[in-house]
Short mmCIF file of C-alpha atoms and ligand atoms in Angstrom, two decimals:
data_model
loop_
_atom_site.label_atom_id
_atom_site.label_comp_id
_atom_site.label_asym_id
_atom_site.label_seq_id
_atom_site.Cartn_x
_atom_site.Cartn_y
_atom_site.Cartn_z
CA UNK A 1 35.62 -8.66 -21.56
CA UNK A 2 36.89 -11.84 -20.16
CA UNK A 3 34.76 -15.98 -21.13
CA UNK A 4 33.89 -18.54 -19.18
CA UNK A 5 36.53 -20.40 -20.56
CA UNK A 6 38.59 -16.93 -19.02
CA UNK A 7 37.01 -16.35 -15.95
CA UNK A 8 39.74 -13.53 -13.98
CA UNK A 9 36.60 -11.46 -14.61
CA UNK A 10 37.58 -8.20 -12.55
CA UNK A 11 34.98 -7.42 -9.68
CA UNK A 12 34.41 -4.29 -7.50
CA UNK A 13 31.96 -4.54 -4.66
CA UNK A 14 31.91 -1.63 -3.08
CA UNK A 15 30.28 -2.01 0.81
CA UNK A 16 31.73 -4.18 3.51
CA UNK A 17 28.59 -5.00 5.16
CA UNK A 18 26.61 -8.33 4.91
CA UNK A 19 25.31 -7.94 1.59
CA UNK A 20 29.27 -6.76 0.19
CA UNK A 21 31.07 -9.19 1.83
CA UNK A 22 28.87 -12.31 0.85
CA UNK A 23 28.79 -11.16 -2.38
CA UNK A 24 32.94 -10.76 -2.71
CA UNK A 25 33.24 -13.86 -0.47
CA UNK A 26 31.15 -16.05 -3.69
CA UNK A 27 32.25 -14.34 -6.23
CA UNK A 28 35.66 -14.98 -5.22
CA UNK A 29 35.00 -18.60 -5.33
CA UNK A 30 34.11 -18.57 -9.19
CA UNK A 31 37.58 -17.27 -9.52
CA UNK A 32 37.25 -13.56 -9.95
CA UNK A 33 39.88 -10.71 -9.13
CA UNK A 34 37.87 -9.39 -6.25
CA UNK A 35 38.17 -5.97 -5.24
CA UNK A 36 36.08 -4.83 -2.19
CA UNK A 37 36.18 -0.73 -1.62
CA UNK A 38 34.98 0.63 2.21
CA UNK A 39 34.62 4.46 2.87
CA UNK A 40 35.99 3.17 6.19
CA UNK A 41 37.41 0.23 7.90
CA UNK A 42 35.92 -3.11 6.87
CA UNK A 43 34.62 -3.79 10.50
CA UNK A 44 32.26 -0.15 10.28
CA UNK A 45 29.54 -0.80 8.49
CA UNK A 46 25.74 -1.02 9.40
CA UNK A 47 25.53 -4.86 9.57
CA UNK A 48 27.28 -4.48 13.04
CA UNK A 49 24.55 -3.07 14.50
CA UNK A 50 21.89 -5.03 13.99
CA UNK A 51 20.97 -6.32 17.39
CA UNK A 52 17.78 -8.21 16.91
CA UNK A 53 18.73 -11.22 14.71
CA UNK A 54 18.31 -13.12 11.21
CA UNK A 55 14.73 -14.31 10.48
CA UNK A 56 14.58 -17.53 9.01
CA UNK A 57 12.36 -21.18 8.59
CA UNK A 58 15.09 -23.10 10.66
CA UNK A 59 12.31 -25.17 13.15
CA UNK A 60 10.67 -28.29 12.07
CA UNK A 61 7.50 -26.66 13.50
CA UNK A 62 8.35 -23.14 11.44
CA UNK A 63 6.49 -23.37 7.15
CA UNK A 64 8.50 -21.56 4.74
CA UNK A 65 5.12 -20.42 3.60
CA UNK A 66 4.35 -18.09 7.32
CA UNK A 67 7.67 -16.36 6.34
CA UNK A 68 6.85 -15.58 3.20
CA UNK A 69 3.01 -14.33 4.39
CA UNK A 70 4.43 -12.69 7.52
CA UNK A 71 6.89 -10.46 4.78
CA UNK A 72 4.33 -10.45 2.89
CA UNK A 73 2.43 -8.61 5.08
CA UNK A 74 4.16 -6.43 7.15
CA UNK A 75 5.14 -4.81 3.06
CA UNK A 76 1.79 -4.05 3.00
CA UNK A 77 0.93 -4.89 -0.27
CA UNK A 78 3.24 -3.86 -2.02
CA UNK A 79 6.94 -6.34 -2.06
CA UNK A 80 7.12 -8.85 -5.11
CA UNK A 81 5.86 -12.02 -4.05
CA UNK A 82 8.62 -13.96 -6.23
CA UNK A 83 11.07 -12.41 -4.03
CA UNK A 84 9.88 -13.19 -0.83
CA UNK A 85 9.91 -16.54 -2.07
CA UNK A 86 13.25 -16.52 -2.48
CA UNK A 87 14.06 -14.21 0.60
CA UNK A 88 11.74 -17.78 2.69
CA UNK A 89 13.63 -20.58 0.44
CA UNK A 90 17.04 -19.61 0.60
CA UNK A 91 17.02 -17.58 3.59
CA UNK A 92 17.81 -21.64 5.57
CA UNK A 93 20.68 -22.23 3.55
CA UNK A 94 22.77 -18.66 3.78
CA UNK A 95 22.50 -18.54 7.54
CA UNK A 96 23.96 -22.61 8.22
CA UNK A 97 26.33 -20.83 5.56
CA UNK A 98 26.87 -18.59 7.80
CA UNK A 99 27.46 -20.68 10.56
CA UNK A 100 29.80 -22.80 8.24
CA UNK A 101 31.80 -19.54 8.27
CA UNK A 102 32.05 -19.18 12.01
CA UNK A 103 29.35 -17.02 13.26
CA UNK A 104 27.45 -18.65 16.50
CA UNK A 105 23.86 -18.39 16.99
CA UNK A 106 22.81 -18.37 20.89
CA UNK A 107 22.33 -22.04 21.51
CA UNK A 108 20.32 -23.86 24.55
CA UNK A 109 21.81 -25.92 27.00
CA UNK A 110 20.96 -28.70 24.43
CA UNK A 111 22.88 -27.46 21.66
CA UNK A 112 19.02 -25.95 19.59
CA UNK A 113 19.55 -22.81 18.08
CA UNK A 114 17.60 -20.44 20.81
CA UNK A 115 14.03 -19.06 18.90
CA UNK A 116 13.13 -15.14 19.52
CA UNK A 117 10.07 -13.44 18.42
CA UNK A 118 10.01 -9.75 16.83
CA UNK A 119 6.74 -8.17 15.55
CA UNK A 120 4.85 -9.06 13.03
CA UNK A 121 5.69 -12.55 12.95
CA UNK A 122 3.34 -15.52 13.50
CA UNK A 123 6.35 -18.11 14.56
CA UNK A 124 9.95 -17.04 16.78
CA UNK A 125 11.60 -17.25 13.87
CA UNK A 126 15.38 -15.02 14.82
CA UNK A 127 18.09 -16.28 15.76
CA UNK A 128 20.71 -14.35 17.64
CA UNK A 129 23.86 -14.41 18.55
CA UNK A 130 25.96 -13.36 21.73
CA UNK A 131 21.82 -11.76 22.71
CA UNK A 132 21.78 -8.19 21.28
CA UNK A 133 25.58 -8.34 19.06
CA UNK A 134 24.12 -10.75 15.90
CA UNK A 135 25.61 -7.74 14.15
CA UNK A 136 28.76 -7.79 15.07
CA UNK A 137 29.03 -11.62 15.08
CA UNK A 138 28.19 -11.61 11.60
CA UNK A 139 30.75 -8.72 10.08
CA UNK A 140 33.10 -10.33 13.14
CA UNK A 141 32.91 -13.80 10.98
CA UNK A 142 32.56 -12.70 7.39
CA UNK A 143 35.50 -9.75 7.83
CA UNK A 144 37.79 -12.79 9.26
CA UNK A 145 36.88 -15.13 6.51
CA UNK A 146 37.41 -12.21 3.98
CA UNK A 147 40.52 -11.72 4.95
CA UNK A 148 42.36 -15.43 4.69
CA UNK A 149 40.89 -15.05 0.93
CA UNK A 150 42.28 -13.78 -2.51
CA UNK A 151 40.17 -10.49 -2.20
CA UNK A 152 41.88 -7.74 -2.27
CA UNK A 153 40.47 -4.81 0.16
CA UNK A 154 41.07 -1.15 0.13
CA UNK A 155 39.89 0.65 3.09
CA UNK A 156 39.04 4.39 3.29
CA UNK A 157 37.98 4.74 0.05
CA UNK A 158 34.90 7.29 -0.78
CA UNK A 159 33.10 6.43 -4.04
CA UNK A 160 32.56 9.64 -5.71
CA UNK A 161 31.06 7.89 -9.02
CA UNK A 162 29.99 5.11 -11.09
CA UNK A 163 32.03 4.73 -14.49
CA UNK A 164 30.20 4.65 -16.81
CA UNK A 165 31.74 3.87 -20.62
CA UNK A 166 29.59 2.66 -23.23
CA UNK A 167 25.80 2.15 -21.60
CA UNK A 168 27.79 -0.43 -19.28
CA UNK A 169 29.26 0.16 -15.64
CA UNK A 170 33.27 -0.13 -16.04
CA UNK A 171 34.70 0.27 -13.22
CA UNK A 172 34.18 3.07 -10.29
CA UNK A 173 36.23 6.86 -9.90
CA UNK A 174 37.44 7.03 -5.73
CA UNK A 175 38.58 9.17 -3.31
CA UNK A 176 40.92 7.43 -1.53
CA UNK A 177 42.04 8.61 1.54
CA UNK A 178 45.77 9.40 1.83
CA UNK A 179 46.49 10.17 5.36
CA UNK A 180 47.20 12.67 6.99
CA UNK A 181 46.68 14.51 4.04
CA UNK A 182 43.30 16.07 4.06
CA UNK A 183 41.34 15.73 0.44
CA UNK A 184 42.69 12.59 -0.54
CA UNK A 185 43.72 11.70 -4.05
CA UNK A 186 41.18 10.65 -6.74
CA UNK A 187 41.38 7.64 -8.71
CA UNK A 188 39.97 5.09 -11.16
CA UNK A 189 39.36 2.06 -11.06
CA UNK A 190 38.77 -0.48 -13.81
CA UNK A 191 36.37 -3.18 -13.64
CA UNK A 192 34.22 -6.16 -15.52
CA UNK A 193 31.28 -6.01 -12.98
CA UNK A 194 30.78 -3.27 -10.13
CA UNK A 195 28.29 -4.30 -6.99
CA UNK A 196 26.85 -1.40 -4.89
CA UNK A 197 26.80 -2.41 -1.41
CA UNK A 198 27.14 0.53 0.66
CA UNK A 199 23.96 0.55 2.20
CA UNK A 200 21.16 2.68 3.14
CA UNK A 201 21.00 6.54 4.32
CA UNK A 202 20.08 7.06 8.04
CA UNK A 203 22.34 10.20 7.99
CA UNK A 204 19.02 12.08 5.81
CA UNK A 205 17.05 12.43 9.67
CA UNK A 206 17.74 14.51 12.04
CA UNK A 207 17.72 11.49 14.41
CA UNK A 208 18.14 7.33 12.88
CA UNK A 209 20.02 4.56 14.86
CA UNK A 210 22.38 4.55 11.10
CA UNK A 211 26.05 5.26 11.76
CA UNK A 212 27.15 8.26 10.33
CA UNK A 213 28.45 6.29 7.20
CA UNK A 214 25.04 5.22 5.85
CA UNK A 215 24.89 8.33 3.56
CA UNK A 216 23.14 7.31 0.33
CA UNK A 217 26.74 6.69 -1.88
CA UNK A 218 25.57 4.22 -3.74
CA UNK A 219 22.12 5.02 -4.74
CA UNK A 220 23.41 8.72 -5.23
CA UNK A 221 25.74 7.31 -7.56
CA UNK A 222 23.20 4.67 -9.33
CA UNK A 223 21.08 7.80 -10.14
CA UNK A 224 23.55 10.35 -11.80
CA UNK A 225 24.57 7.57 -13.54
CA UNK A 226 21.10 7.30 -14.80
CA UNK A 227 19.81 4.18 -13.16
CA UNK A 228 16.57 3.23 -12.07
CA UNK A 229 15.69 3.60 -8.31
CA UNK A 230 12.03 2.87 -7.04
CA UNK A 231 10.40 2.65 -3.32
CA UNK A 232 12.96 5.63 -2.21
CA UNK A 233 9.41 7.73 -0.11
CA UNK A 234 8.82 3.78 2.15
CA UNK A 235 11.38 4.83 4.64
CA UNK A 236 11.10 2.67 8.17
CA UNK A 237 11.76 4.46 11.85
CA UNK A 238 12.40 1.83 14.77
CA UNK A 239 9.81 2.65 17.30
CA UNK A 240 12.50 2.78 19.93
CA UNK A 241 15.47 4.08 20.73
CA UNK A 242 16.73 5.91 24.04
CA UNK A 243 16.17 8.95 24.97
CA UNK A 244 18.95 11.51 25.18
CA UNK A 245 22.87 10.41 25.03
CA UNK A 246 25.41 8.09 26.86
CA UNK A 247 28.36 9.83 28.48
CA UNK A 248 30.49 7.03 27.32
CA UNK A 249 29.40 7.07 23.89
CA UNK A 250 27.51 3.62 23.24
CA UNK A 251 27.80 3.14 19.50
CA UNK A 252 28.39 4.58 16.70
CA UNK A 253 24.51 5.39 15.96
CA UNK A 254 23.54 9.14 17.50
CA UNK A 255 20.52 7.39 18.71
CA UNK A 256 20.33 4.14 20.17
CA UNK A 257 18.59 1.42 19.20
CA UNK A 258 16.34 -1.00 21.52
CA UNK A 259 15.38 -3.46 19.58
CA UNK A 260 12.25 -5.13 18.70
CA UNK A 261 13.45 -8.65 20.42
CA UNK A 262 12.61 -6.52 23.89
CA UNK A 263 8.70 -6.31 23.28
CA UNK A 264 9.40 -9.89 21.63
CA UNK A 265 9.99 -10.94 25.16
CA UNK A 266 7.34 -9.31 26.96
CA UNK A 267 8.67 -5.48 26.91
CA UNK A 268 5.42 -3.03 27.03
CA UNK A 269 4.72 0.31 26.76
CA UNK A 270 3.05 2.92 28.18
CA UNK A 271 2.81 5.99 28.10
CA UNK A 272 4.21 9.09 30.60
CA UNK A 273 1.03 8.32 33.29
CA UNK A 274 1.67 4.55 32.25
CA UNK A 275 -1.16 3.32 30.19
CA UNK A 276 -0.55 0.77 27.62
CA UNK A 277 -1.52 3.02 24.08
CA UNK A 278 -0.18 0.09 21.47
CA UNK A 279 -3.41 -2.00 21.14
CA UNK A 280 -5.23 1.72 20.28
CA UNK A 281 -3.46 1.42 16.93
CA UNK A 282 -3.26 -2.60 15.87
CA UNK A 283 -4.92 -5.38 17.42
CA UNK A 284 -1.04 -6.95 18.30
CA UNK A 285 -0.52 -3.98 20.24
CA UNK A 286 3.58 -3.65 20.56
CA UNK A 287 3.81 -6.33 18.10
CA UNK A 288 2.15 -5.08 15.13
CA UNK A 289 4.25 -4.40 12.10
CA UNK A 290 7.07 -2.10 13.23
CA UNK A 291 5.51 0.65 11.17
CA UNK A 292 2.06 1.29 12.92
CA UNK A 293 3.91 0.77 16.32
CA UNK A 294 5.86 3.90 15.50
CA UNK A 295 3.38 6.13 14.03
CA UNK A 296 0.99 4.78 17.66
CA UNK A 297 4.43 5.70 19.75
CA UNK A 298 4.56 9.65 17.33
CA UNK A 299 1.12 10.19 18.15
CA UNK A 300 1.75 9.68 21.76
CA UNK A 301 4.71 12.04 21.99
CA UNK A 302 2.07 14.84 20.71
CA UNK A 303 -0.46 14.15 22.90
CA UNK A 304 1.97 14.97 25.78
CA UNK A 305 3.63 17.63 23.88
CA UNK A 306 6.22 15.73 22.12
CA UNK A 307 7.49 13.97 25.73
CA UNK A 308 9.07 10.31 25.48
CA UNK A 309 6.54 7.56 26.09
CA UNK A 310 8.34 4.26 28.08
CA UNK A 311 9.06 0.90 27.18
CA UNK A 312 8.47 -0.96 30.40
CA UNK A 313 10.53 -4.65 30.70
CA UNK A 314 10.07 -4.34 34.85
CA UNK A 315 8.30 -7.28 34.43
CA UNK A 316 9.80 -9.36 32.30
CA UNK A 317 11.02 -12.34 35.94
CA UNK A 318 9.16 -12.52 39.10
CA UNK A 319 11.97 -10.21 41.21
CA UNK A 320 13.80 -7.11 40.07
CA UNK A 321 17.30 -8.64 40.85
CA UNK A 322 16.20 -11.66 38.45
CA UNK A 323 14.60 -9.24 35.23
CA UNK A 324 18.22 -7.38 35.72
CA UNK A 325 19.76 -10.94 35.58
CA UNK A 326 17.88 -11.90 32.04
CA UNK A 327 18.39 -8.72 30.79
CA UNK A 328 22.00 -7.93 31.15
CA UNK A 329 22.50 -12.28 29.52
CA UNK A 330 19.97 -11.77 26.71
CA UNK A 331 20.75 -7.99 26.15
CA UNK A 332 24.10 -7.60 26.79
CA UNK A 333 24.46 -4.86 24.18
CA UNK A 334 20.90 -2.67 25.56
CA UNK A 335 21.63 -3.45 28.84
CA UNK A 336 24.90 -1.65 28.87
CA UNK A 337 23.94 1.76 26.80
CA UNK A 338 20.22 1.63 29.16
CA UNK A 339 22.64 1.39 32.83
CA UNK A 340 25.81 4.53 30.58
CA UNK A 341 22.80 6.35 30.64
CA UNK A 342 21.90 6.23 34.40
CA UNK A 343 19.55 4.17 34.18
CA UNK A 344 18.33 0.83 35.67
CA UNK A 345 15.71 -1.05 33.50
CA UNK A 346 15.45 -4.10 35.89
CA UNK A 347 13.81 -1.21 37.78
CA UNK A 348 12.34 1.18 35.86
CA UNK A 349 10.82 1.56 32.54
CA UNK A 350 12.68 3.77 29.63
CA UNK A 351 12.11 6.11 27.59
CA UNK A 352 11.99 5.74 24.26
CA UNK A 353 10.94 7.82 20.79
CA UNK A 354 11.42 6.45 17.00
CA UNK A 355 13.83 7.21 14.97
CA UNK A 356 15.08 6.78 11.01
CA UNK A 357 16.00 3.09 10.53
CA UNK A 358 15.93 1.65 7.23
CA UNK A 359 15.24 2.30 3.58
CA UNK A 360 13.38 0.29 2.07
CA UNK A 361 13.59 1.24 -1.26
CA UNK A 362 17.09 1.72 -3.24
CA UNK A 363 18.61 0.49 -6.99
CA UNK A 364 16.20 -1.50 -8.68
CA UNK A 365 17.19 -5.01 -9.49
CA UNK A 366 15.91 -8.57 -10.48
CA UNK A 367 16.07 -11.13 -8.68
CA UNK A 368 20.22 -11.93 -9.29
CA UNK A 369 21.14 -8.35 -7.78
CA UNK A 370 21.30 -6.91 -11.71
CA UNK A 371 20.63 -3.48 -12.61
CA UNK A 372 19.19 -1.25 -15.36
CA UNK A 373 22.78 -0.51 -15.87
CA UNK A 374 24.70 -3.13 -17.33
CA UNK A 375 27.68 -4.91 -14.75
CA UNK A 376 26.50 -2.69 -12.43
CA UNK A 377 24.82 -5.19 -9.25
CA UNK A 378 23.35 -4.08 -6.44
CA UNK A 379 22.88 -5.89 -2.94
CA UNK A 380 21.90 -4.68 0.82
CA UNK A 381 20.13 -1.68 1.76
CA UNK A 382 21.20 -0.01 -1.28
CA UNK A 383 18.96 -1.92 -3.11
CA UNK A 384 15.63 -2.97 -3.68
CA UNK A 385 15.13 -6.05 -4.51
CA UNK A 386 11.33 -5.71 -3.92
CA UNK A 387 11.77 -7.52 -0.65
CA UNK A 388 10.05 -5.21 1.90
CA UNK A 389 7.49 -3.58 -0.20
CA UNK A 390 6.55 -0.61 1.58
CA UNK A 391 7.17 -1.58 5.26
CA UNK A 392 10.22 -4.51 6.26
CA UNK A 393 9.52 -6.89 8.71
CA UNK A 394 12.13 -7.29 11.10
CA UNK A 395 15.05 -9.35 10.85
CA UNK A 396 14.71 -9.60 7.33
CA UNK A 397 17.72 -7.70 6.37
CA UNK A 398 20.21 -8.96 7.09
CA UNK A 399 19.31 -12.28 5.79
CA UNK A 400 18.24 -10.03 2.25
CA UNK A 401 21.36 -9.51 2.20
CA UNK A 402 22.80 -12.99 2.48
CA UNK A 403 20.62 -14.11 -0.11
CA UNK A 404 20.48 -11.72 -2.61
CA UNK A 405 23.95 -11.29 -2.41
CA UNK A 406 24.92 -14.75 -2.63
CA UNK A 407 22.90 -14.66 -5.36
CA UNK A 408 24.59 -11.96 -7.39
CA UNK A 409 28.35 -12.65 -6.58
CA UNK A 410 26.98 -16.47 -8.50
CA UNK A 411 25.67 -14.50 -10.93
CA UNK A 412 28.91 -12.85 -12.25
CA UNK A 413 30.58 -14.74 -14.39
CA UNK A 414 27.47 -17.08 -15.96
CA UNK A 415 26.12 -12.83 -17.10
CA UNK A 416 29.68 -12.11 -18.21
CA UNK A 417 29.98 -15.20 -20.48
CA UNK A 418 26.46 -14.89 -21.97
CA UNK A 419 27.86 -11.41 -23.33
CA UNK A 420 24.52 -9.63 -22.10
CA UNK A 421 23.79 -7.81 -18.85
CA UNK A 422 20.15 -8.99 -18.65
CA UNK A 423 18.31 -7.13 -16.53
CA UNK A 424 18.85 -3.61 -18.33
CA UNK A 425 15.66 -4.62 -20.51
CA UNK A 426 13.71 -5.56 -18.08
CA UNK A 427 14.33 -2.97 -15.57
CA UNK A 428 14.35 0.20 -17.70
CA UNK A 429 10.77 0.85 -17.51
CA UNK A 430 10.86 0.82 -14.29
CA UNK A 431 12.39 4.47 -12.88
CA UNK A 432 11.18 5.46 -9.35
CA UNK A 433 12.91 8.71 -10.27
CA UNK A 434 9.42 10.13 -9.48
CA UNK A 435 10.60 13.59 -9.13
CA UNK A 436 11.14 14.04 -12.23
CA UNK A 437 7.25 14.02 -11.89
CA UNK A 438 6.01 16.29 -9.24
CA UNK A 439 2.41 16.72 -9.09
CA UNK A 440 2.11 20.25 -10.27
CA UNK A 441 0.77 22.40 -7.18
CA UNK A 442 2.48 20.33 -4.78
CA UNK A 443 5.86 22.53 -4.64
CA UNK A 444 6.36 26.07 -2.94
CA UNK A 445 8.28 28.78 -3.46
CA UNK A 446 11.47 28.47 -1.67
CA UNK A 447 11.76 31.85 0.23
CA UNK A 448 12.89 30.93 3.26
CA UNK A 449 16.05 28.28 2.40
CA UNK A 450 18.32 28.31 5.13
CA UNK A 451 21.82 27.57 3.61
CA UNK A 452 22.72 24.29 2.86
CA UNK A 453 24.03 22.01 5.79
CA UNK A 454 23.85 18.72 6.37
CA UNK A 455 22.47 20.32 9.78
CA UNK A 456 19.70 21.96 7.68
CA UNK A 457 18.59 18.54 5.31
CA UNK A 458 18.70 16.40 8.52
CA UNK A 459 16.23 18.38 10.27
CA UNK A 460 13.52 19.13 6.77
CA UNK A 461 13.84 15.50 6.05
CA UNK A 462 12.63 15.41 9.79
CA UNK A 463 10.06 17.46 10.04
CA UNK A 464 8.62 17.40 6.22
CA UNK A 465 9.14 13.59 5.11
CA UNK A 466 9.84 12.13 8.29
CA UNK A 467 6.92 9.14 10.44
CA UNK A 468 3.80 10.89 9.19
CA UNK A 469 4.12 12.79 6.18
CA UNK A 470 1.44 15.62 3.89
CA UNK A 471 1.69 16.75 0.56
CA UNK A 472 1.93 20.93 2.08
CA UNK A 473 5.10 19.45 3.99
CA UNK A 474 6.62 17.35 1.18
CA UNK A 475 6.16 20.14 -1.22
CA UNK A 476 8.52 23.21 1.26
CA UNK A 477 11.58 20.13 1.40
CA UNK A 478 10.78 19.57 -2.09
CA UNK A 479 11.47 23.22 -2.93
CA UNK A 480 14.13 24.08 -0.19
CA UNK A 481 15.82 20.97 -1.58
CA UNK A 482 15.81 22.40 -4.95
CA UNK A 483 16.54 25.77 -4.19
CA UNK A 484 20.25 23.64 -2.48
CA UNK A 485 20.58 21.93 -5.72
CA UNK A 486 20.80 24.66 -8.05
CA UNK A 487 23.15 26.13 -6.31
CA UNK A 488 26.80 24.63 -7.78
CA UNK A 489 29.10 23.11 -5.28
CA UNK A 490 32.19 21.75 -5.94
CA UNK A 491 32.98 18.70 -2.97
CA UNK A 492 36.38 17.64 -2.29
CA UNK A 493 35.81 16.28 1.34
CA UNK A 494 34.56 13.08 1.29
CA UNK A 495 32.21 14.87 3.45
CA UNK A 496 30.94 16.85 0.80
CA UNK A 497 30.78 14.58 -1.00
CA UNK A 498 28.75 12.59 1.75
CA UNK A 499 26.68 16.20 1.36
CA UNK A 500 25.67 15.47 -1.82
CA UNK A 501 25.10 12.38 -2.20
CA UNK A 502 21.66 13.17 0.40
CA UNK A 503 20.87 15.89 -1.59
CA UNK A 504 20.34 13.49 -4.50
CA UNK A 505 18.86 11.22 -2.13
CA UNK A 506 16.49 13.09 -0.42
CA UNK A 507 15.39 15.10 -3.90
CA UNK A 508 14.66 11.59 -4.77
CA UNK A 509 12.83 10.50 -1.57
CA UNK A 510 11.10 13.79 -1.38
CA UNK A 511 10.12 13.72 -5.17
CA UNK A 512 8.75 9.76 -4.80
CA UNK A 513 6.74 10.83 -1.58
CA UNK A 514 5.01 13.31 -3.37
CA UNK A 515 3.79 11.25 -6.04
CA UNK A 516 2.49 8.99 -3.69
CA UNK A 517 -0.51 10.58 -2.12
CA UNK A 518 -1.81 7.34 -0.65
CA UNK A 519 -0.91 6.15 2.82
CA UNK A 520 0.16 2.73 2.55
CA UNK A 521 2.88 0.98 5.10
CA UNK A 522 5.91 3.35 6.21
CA UNK A 523 4.88 6.17 4.16
CA UNK A 524 2.31 7.93 6.30
CA UNK A 525 0.09 10.75 4.66
CA UNK A 526 -1.34 13.07 6.65
CA UNK A 527 -3.52 14.31 4.52
CA UNK A 528 -4.48 11.14 2.96
CA UNK A 529 -8.23 10.08 3.23
CA UNK A 530 -6.69 5.75 2.94
CA UNK A 531 -5.92 5.35 6.58
CA UNK A 532 -5.99 1.15 6.55
CA UNK A 533 -4.70 0.51 9.81
CA UNK A 534 -5.26 4.00 12.14
CA UNK A 535 -8.85 3.93 14.55
CA UNK A 536 -11.43 6.51 12.84
CA UNK A 537 -11.36 8.00 16.71
CA UNK A 538 -7.26 8.97 16.13
CA UNK A 539 -7.70 9.24 11.99
CA UNK A 540 -10.45 12.33 13.58
CA UNK A 541 -8.94 14.01 15.97
CA UNK A 542 -5.71 14.44 13.51
CA UNK A 543 -7.97 15.40 10.68
CA UNK A 544 -8.96 17.97 12.93
C1 LIG B 601 15.69 -5.11 16.08
O1 LIG B 601 16.28 -4.90 16.68
O2 LIG B 601 14.91 -3.86 16.50
C2 LIG B 601 16.28 -4.54 14.86
C3 LIG B 601 16.42 -5.23 13.39
C4 LIG B 601 15.96 -5.14 12.40
O3 LIG B 601 16.18 -4.19 12.36
O4 LIG B 601 15.19 -5.45 12.24
#
């Protein structure tokens, strides 16, 4: 290991979203030799699909305390208050850093940032760029900076596994795409520290807002290496994705996200008869926490035999033409996608359904991205920092990536100089591998396990471990997953490795969901008696 006097540490960052890019840029500033590897090209991370924006206390009449409170409330009591305070307090500095790095957040005629409101925020503290293209703007600016930095970049390099030696993570094993050869070649890269920034796992589900790269690779690698993970039962479903596919592909994801910011501007949710139904579930209606709105939509869809509900933006301005002009200006990406599907949302409500969106849990970290495995860090969606608890507050994800990415990038040199990797002891006991302790009796025989495939896994999780779960469904999912896991396979292609990763993460998710018998935040069990926010009438109907 190098020392503070000779700080040429080798650091490998795996992943190229906001968290990985910020970590790499900070680590290289501290004199590290940074290699960033990514399984696609740099720009193809989940970050670029983020529409709504980035939350932060950037206005004089907003308060850190309020951002902290909103985040804790959305997290349904399971967030780590210290991590939340770090997020809110350091957020503004990170947003200013993004501005310095070239991110042009939208401003009004006077040059002030335009304020955006999203669900469960008590103040319109969301900054956006290009209307609804915030993630793209951030990704572009950070990639541009990275390309002129000393960070070495290896694209099309898939993380097969972490290398663990003497109880430390000492590198990564990669499958490097050697186009046009089909299988790529295996390579091992050694390093002093590895940072997982591999994003989430939306590909676990049949319907997701995530691009196809979101296959839980970092979480699976950490689990295989014996790292602690937590909160995997908390998968957030976004309430509003556009029903139906575009003729021309408008997105890398199969379900096109319609930002919560549209509801923040005043759009409403209506059933197929035109009735607003969100207030049945929560006094804040369409702007209630995301998990509440998503379940309200799912319940409404059930009552109308699975047909989608509608998002009505037709009244946002005085006339349809004015509304059309406003929507095209404020939400250019969504406007294009809606129109590609032959819909005119200035004149008619558009069909929307929920889809898997964001994994709150992940590889357990401390406040500097350190994991339970010495010299392994995790940042961004792959990490479980404790910020999101049981349900992430809208637009806190880009912020989390920036804040904790910077912290990890700043921590590596002093951690190495200290000669110890401080997180190991603190986190060793917090393993979220609840699948190892499945309650007896919840697992059913898997007589009906179909052959293993990604489609079959996605359908299984959608049906049995989705927005609404119960013990029987989870037990069924657990037994099918166990049957699939018991069959020895030898993955050779990137897609096959991804499938194995999805299986590992699915088992851990379902195991954790089985263990948590109460409904909280995004984890909603219909067989649970504790329903904090569900109106009694709905509860009675569901139970019946
Ligand atoms: C959205 O724009 O609705 C998504 C933003 C987020 O997930 O925070």
